[in-house]
PDB file of C-alpha atoms in Angstrom:
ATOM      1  CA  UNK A  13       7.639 -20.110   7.523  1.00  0.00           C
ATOM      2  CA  UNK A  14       6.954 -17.259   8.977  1.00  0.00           C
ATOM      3  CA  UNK A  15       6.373 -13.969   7.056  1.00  0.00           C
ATOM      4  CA  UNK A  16       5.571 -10.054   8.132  1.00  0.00           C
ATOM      5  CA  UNK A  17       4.206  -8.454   5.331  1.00  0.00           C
ATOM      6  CA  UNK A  18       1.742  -5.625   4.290  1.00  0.00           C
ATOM      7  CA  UNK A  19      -0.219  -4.099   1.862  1.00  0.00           C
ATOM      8  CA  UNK A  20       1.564  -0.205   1.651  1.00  0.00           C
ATOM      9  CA  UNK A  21       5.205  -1.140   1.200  1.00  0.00           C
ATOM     10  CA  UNK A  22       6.924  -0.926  -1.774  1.00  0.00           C
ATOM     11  CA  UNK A  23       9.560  -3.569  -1.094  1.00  0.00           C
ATOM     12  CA  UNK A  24       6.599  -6.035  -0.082  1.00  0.00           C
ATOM     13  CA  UNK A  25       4.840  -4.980  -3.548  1.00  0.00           C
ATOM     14  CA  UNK A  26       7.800  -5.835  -5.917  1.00  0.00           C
ATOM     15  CA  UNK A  27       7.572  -9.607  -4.240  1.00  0.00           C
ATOM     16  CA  UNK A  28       4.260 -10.152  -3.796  1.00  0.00           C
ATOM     17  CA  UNK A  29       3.900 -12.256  -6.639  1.00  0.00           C
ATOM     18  CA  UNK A  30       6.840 -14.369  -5.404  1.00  0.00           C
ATOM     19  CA  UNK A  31       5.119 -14.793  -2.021  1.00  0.00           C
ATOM     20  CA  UNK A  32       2.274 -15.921  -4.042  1.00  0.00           C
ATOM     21  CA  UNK A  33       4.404 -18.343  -5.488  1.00  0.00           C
ATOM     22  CA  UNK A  34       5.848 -20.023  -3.026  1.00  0.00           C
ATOM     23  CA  UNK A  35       2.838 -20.413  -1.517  1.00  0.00           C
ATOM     24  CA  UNK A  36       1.340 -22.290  -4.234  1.00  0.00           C
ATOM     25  CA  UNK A  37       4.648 -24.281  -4.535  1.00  0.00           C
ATOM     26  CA  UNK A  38       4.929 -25.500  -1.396  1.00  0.00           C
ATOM     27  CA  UNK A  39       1.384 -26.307  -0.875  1.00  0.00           C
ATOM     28  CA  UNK A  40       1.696 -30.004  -0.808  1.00  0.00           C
ATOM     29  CA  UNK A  41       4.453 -30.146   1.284  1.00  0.00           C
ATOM     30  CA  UNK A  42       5.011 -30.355   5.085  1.00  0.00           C
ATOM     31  CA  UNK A  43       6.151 -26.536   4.871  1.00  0.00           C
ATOM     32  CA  UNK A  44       3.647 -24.389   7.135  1.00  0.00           C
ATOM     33  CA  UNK A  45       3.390 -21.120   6.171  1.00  0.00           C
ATOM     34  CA  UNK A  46       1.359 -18.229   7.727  1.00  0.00           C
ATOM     35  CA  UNK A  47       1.784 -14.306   6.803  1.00  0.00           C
ATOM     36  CA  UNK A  48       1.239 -11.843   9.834  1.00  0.00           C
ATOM     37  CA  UNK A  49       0.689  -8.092   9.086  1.00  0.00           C
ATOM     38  CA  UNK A  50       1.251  -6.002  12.413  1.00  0.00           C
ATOM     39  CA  UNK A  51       0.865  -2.518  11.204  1.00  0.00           C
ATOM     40  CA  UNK A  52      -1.015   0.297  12.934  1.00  0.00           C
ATOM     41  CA  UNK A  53      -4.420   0.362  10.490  1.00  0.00           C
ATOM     42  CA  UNK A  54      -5.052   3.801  12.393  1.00  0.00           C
ATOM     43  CA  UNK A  55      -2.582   5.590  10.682  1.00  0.00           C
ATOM     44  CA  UNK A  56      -1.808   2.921   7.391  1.00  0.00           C
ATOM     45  CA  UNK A  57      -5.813   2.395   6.136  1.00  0.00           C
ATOM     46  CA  UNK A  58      -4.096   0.380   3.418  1.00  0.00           C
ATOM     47  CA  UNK A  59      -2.849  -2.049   6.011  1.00  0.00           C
ATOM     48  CA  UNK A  60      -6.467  -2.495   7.805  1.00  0.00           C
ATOM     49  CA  UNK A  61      -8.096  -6.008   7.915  1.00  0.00           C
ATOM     50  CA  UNK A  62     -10.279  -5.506   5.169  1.00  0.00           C
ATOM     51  CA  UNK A  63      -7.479  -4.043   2.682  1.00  0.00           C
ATOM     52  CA  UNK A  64      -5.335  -7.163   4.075  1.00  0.00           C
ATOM     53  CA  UNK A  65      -7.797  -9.504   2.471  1.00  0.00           C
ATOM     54  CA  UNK A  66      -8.729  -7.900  -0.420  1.00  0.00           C
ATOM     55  CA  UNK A  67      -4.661  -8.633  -1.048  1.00  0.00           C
ATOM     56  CA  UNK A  68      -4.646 -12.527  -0.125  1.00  0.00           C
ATOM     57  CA  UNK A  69      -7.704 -12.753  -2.771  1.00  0.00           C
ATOM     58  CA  UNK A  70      -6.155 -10.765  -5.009  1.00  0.00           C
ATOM     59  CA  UNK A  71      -2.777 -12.658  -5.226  1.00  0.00           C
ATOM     60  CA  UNK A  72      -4.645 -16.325  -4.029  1.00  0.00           C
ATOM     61  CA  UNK A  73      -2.621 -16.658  -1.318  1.00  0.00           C
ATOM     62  CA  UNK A  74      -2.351 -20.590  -0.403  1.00  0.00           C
ATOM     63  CA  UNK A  75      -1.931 -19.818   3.299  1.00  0.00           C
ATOM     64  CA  UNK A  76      -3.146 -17.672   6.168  1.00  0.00           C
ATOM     65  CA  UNK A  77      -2.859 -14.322   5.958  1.00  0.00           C
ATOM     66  CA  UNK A  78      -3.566 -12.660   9.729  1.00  0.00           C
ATOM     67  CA  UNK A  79      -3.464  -9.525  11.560  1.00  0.00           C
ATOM     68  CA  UNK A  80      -1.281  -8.994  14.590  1.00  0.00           C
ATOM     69  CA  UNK A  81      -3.295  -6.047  15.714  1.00  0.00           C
ATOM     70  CA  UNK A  82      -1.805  -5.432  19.353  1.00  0.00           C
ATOM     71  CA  UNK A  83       0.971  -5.665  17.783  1.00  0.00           C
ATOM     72  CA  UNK A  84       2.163  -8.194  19.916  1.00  0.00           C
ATOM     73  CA  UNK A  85       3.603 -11.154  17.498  1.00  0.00           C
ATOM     74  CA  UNK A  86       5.959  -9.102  16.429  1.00  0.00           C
ATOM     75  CA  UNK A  87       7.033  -7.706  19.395  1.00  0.00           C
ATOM     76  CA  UNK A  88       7.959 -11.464  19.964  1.00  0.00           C
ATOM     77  CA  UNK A  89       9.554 -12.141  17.068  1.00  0.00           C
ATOM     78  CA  UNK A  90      11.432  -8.831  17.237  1.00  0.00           C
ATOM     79  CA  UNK A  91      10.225  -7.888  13.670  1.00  0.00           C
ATOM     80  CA  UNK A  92      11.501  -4.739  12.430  1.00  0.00           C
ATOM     81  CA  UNK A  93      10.272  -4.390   8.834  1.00  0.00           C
ATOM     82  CA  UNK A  94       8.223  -5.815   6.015  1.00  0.00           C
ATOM     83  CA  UNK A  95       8.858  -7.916   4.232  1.00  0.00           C
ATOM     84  CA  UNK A  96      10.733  -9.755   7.379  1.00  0.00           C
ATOM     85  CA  UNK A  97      11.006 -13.822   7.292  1.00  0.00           C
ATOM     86  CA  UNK A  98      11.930 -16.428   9.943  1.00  0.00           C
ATOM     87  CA  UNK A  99      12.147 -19.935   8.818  1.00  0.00           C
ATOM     88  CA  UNK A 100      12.370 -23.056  11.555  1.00  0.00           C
ATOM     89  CA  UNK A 101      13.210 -26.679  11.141  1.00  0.00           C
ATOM     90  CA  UNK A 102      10.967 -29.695  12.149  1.00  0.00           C
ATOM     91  CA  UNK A 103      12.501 -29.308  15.617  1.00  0.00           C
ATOM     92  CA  UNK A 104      11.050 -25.355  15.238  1.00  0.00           C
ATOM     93  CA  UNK A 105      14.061 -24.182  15.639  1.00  0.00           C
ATOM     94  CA  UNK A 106      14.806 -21.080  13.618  1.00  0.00           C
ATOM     95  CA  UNK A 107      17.399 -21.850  10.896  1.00  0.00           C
ATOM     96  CA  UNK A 108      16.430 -18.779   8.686  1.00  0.00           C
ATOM     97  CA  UNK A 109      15.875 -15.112   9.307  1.00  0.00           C
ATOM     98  CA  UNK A 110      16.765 -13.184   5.974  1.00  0.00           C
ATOM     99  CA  UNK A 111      16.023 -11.831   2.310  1.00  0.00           C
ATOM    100  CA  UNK A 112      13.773 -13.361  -0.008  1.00  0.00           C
ATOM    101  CA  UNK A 113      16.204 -12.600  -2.476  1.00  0.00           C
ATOM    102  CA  UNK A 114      18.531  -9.564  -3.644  1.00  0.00           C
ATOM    103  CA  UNK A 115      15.994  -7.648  -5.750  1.00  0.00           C
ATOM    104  CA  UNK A 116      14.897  -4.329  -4.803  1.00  0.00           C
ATOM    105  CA  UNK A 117      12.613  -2.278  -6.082  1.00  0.00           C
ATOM    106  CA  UNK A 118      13.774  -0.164  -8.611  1.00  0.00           C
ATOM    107  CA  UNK A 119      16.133  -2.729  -9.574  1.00  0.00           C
ATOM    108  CA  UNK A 120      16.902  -4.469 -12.676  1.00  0.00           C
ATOM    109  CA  UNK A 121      17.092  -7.724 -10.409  1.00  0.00           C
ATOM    110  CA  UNK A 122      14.443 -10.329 -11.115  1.00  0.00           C
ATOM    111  CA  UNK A 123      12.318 -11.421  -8.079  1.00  0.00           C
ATOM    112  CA  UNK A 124      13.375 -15.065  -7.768  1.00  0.00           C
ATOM    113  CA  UNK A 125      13.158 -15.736  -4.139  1.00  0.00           C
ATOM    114  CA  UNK A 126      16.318 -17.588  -4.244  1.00  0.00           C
ATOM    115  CA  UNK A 127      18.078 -17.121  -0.943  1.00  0.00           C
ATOM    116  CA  UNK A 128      14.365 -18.264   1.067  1.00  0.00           C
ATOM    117  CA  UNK A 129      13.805 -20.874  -1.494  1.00  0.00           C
ATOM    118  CA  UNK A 130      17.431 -22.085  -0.524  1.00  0.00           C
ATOM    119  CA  UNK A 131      16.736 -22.309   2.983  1.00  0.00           C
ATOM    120  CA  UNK A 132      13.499 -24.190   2.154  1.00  0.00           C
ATOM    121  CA  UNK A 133      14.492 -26.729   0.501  1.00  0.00           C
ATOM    122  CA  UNK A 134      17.221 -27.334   2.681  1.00  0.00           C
ATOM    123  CA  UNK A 135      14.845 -27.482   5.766  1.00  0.00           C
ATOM    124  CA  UNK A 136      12.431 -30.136   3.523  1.00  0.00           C
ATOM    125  CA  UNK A 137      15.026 -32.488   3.274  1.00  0.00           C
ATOM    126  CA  UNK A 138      16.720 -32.568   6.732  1.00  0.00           C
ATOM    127  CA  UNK A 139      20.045 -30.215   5.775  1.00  0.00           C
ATOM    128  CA  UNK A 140      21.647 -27.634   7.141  1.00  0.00           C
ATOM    129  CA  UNK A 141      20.389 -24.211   5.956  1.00  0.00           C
ATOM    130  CA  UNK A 142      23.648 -21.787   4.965  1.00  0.00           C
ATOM    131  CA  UNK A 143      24.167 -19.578   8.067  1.00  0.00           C
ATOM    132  CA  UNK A 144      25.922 -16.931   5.285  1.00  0.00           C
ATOM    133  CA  UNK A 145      22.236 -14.807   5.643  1.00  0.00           C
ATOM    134  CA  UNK A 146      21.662 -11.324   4.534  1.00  0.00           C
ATOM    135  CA  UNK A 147      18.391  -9.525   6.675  1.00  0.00           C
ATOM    136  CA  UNK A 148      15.700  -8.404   4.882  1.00  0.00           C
ATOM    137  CA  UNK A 149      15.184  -5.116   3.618  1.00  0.00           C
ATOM    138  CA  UNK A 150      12.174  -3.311   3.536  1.00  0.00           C
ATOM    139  CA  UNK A 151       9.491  -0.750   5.292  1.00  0.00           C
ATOM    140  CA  UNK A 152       9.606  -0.444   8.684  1.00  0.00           C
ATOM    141  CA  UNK A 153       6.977  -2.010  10.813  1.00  0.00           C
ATOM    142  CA  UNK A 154       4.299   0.812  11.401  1.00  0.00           C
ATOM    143  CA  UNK A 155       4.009   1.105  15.332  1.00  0.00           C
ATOM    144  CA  UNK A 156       1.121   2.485  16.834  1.00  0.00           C
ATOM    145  CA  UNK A 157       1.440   5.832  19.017  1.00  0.00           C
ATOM    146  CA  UNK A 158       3.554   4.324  21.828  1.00  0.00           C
ATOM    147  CA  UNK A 159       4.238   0.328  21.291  1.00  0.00           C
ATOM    148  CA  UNK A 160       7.611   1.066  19.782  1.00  0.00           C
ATOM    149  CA  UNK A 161       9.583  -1.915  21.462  1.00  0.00           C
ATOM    150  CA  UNK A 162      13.009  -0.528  22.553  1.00  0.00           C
ATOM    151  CA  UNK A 163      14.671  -3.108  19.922  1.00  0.00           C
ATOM    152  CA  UNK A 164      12.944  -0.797  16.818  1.00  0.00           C
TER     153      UNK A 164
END
């Protein structure tokens, strides 16, 4: 699992305890998960390496929390917004690219992380996850002056 979050955004606040969560709950399990922040620190302080893991302490995140500071990870992955997460199978094949779940902030939604949680447990035990996905919705990735791929 593969997750672009941030410190700043609102949409990444309201789950951040849910991130948290699964973290913890998958734990002992062959899940991998890693959270990449690839925001320009310049011009988002809050999003700076320091501020990152003043978050991951703060919330006891289980796995790694890194910065993708040239930005170039998720050029790759053709992130566009945080929070944005990509799921692959044993055979690292993506199976997942969606919402954590349908609350927003200022919603009367409870965070659940249902529709990830879904594709996880479908990927632990060898099954199909539902191709019926909605994307993520969130901030958009802050680019630095210049590195806006042409997909953003």
């Amino acid at each position: 699992l593969v997750m672009f979050i941030c410190r700043h955004c609102p949409y990444v606040i309201h789950v951040e305890q849910e991130l948290a969560k699964i973290g913890r709950d998958y734990r002992d399990t062959s899940l991998g998960m890693i959270a990449i922040s690839s925001n320009d620190p310049v011009n988002y302080p809050d999003d700076a390496p320091p501020r990152l893991k003043e978050m991951a302490e703060r919330l006891g995140f289980t796995f790694p929390f890194c910065f993708d500071e040239a930005q170039d990870v998720a050029k790759v992955y053709r992130a566009t917004c945080t929070p944005d997460f990509y799921l692959f199978n044993r055979e690292r094949q993506l199976v997942y690219r969606g919402q954590l779940d349908d609350s927003r902030p200022g919603t009367i939604k409870p965070v659940t992380g249902r529709d990830l949680r879904a594709a996880i447990e479908a990927v632990l035990i060898g099954k199909p996850v539902d191709g019926n996905q909605r994307a993520s919705i969130g901030c958009s990735i802050k680019w630095k002056q210049g590195n806006t791929p042409s997909y953003a």
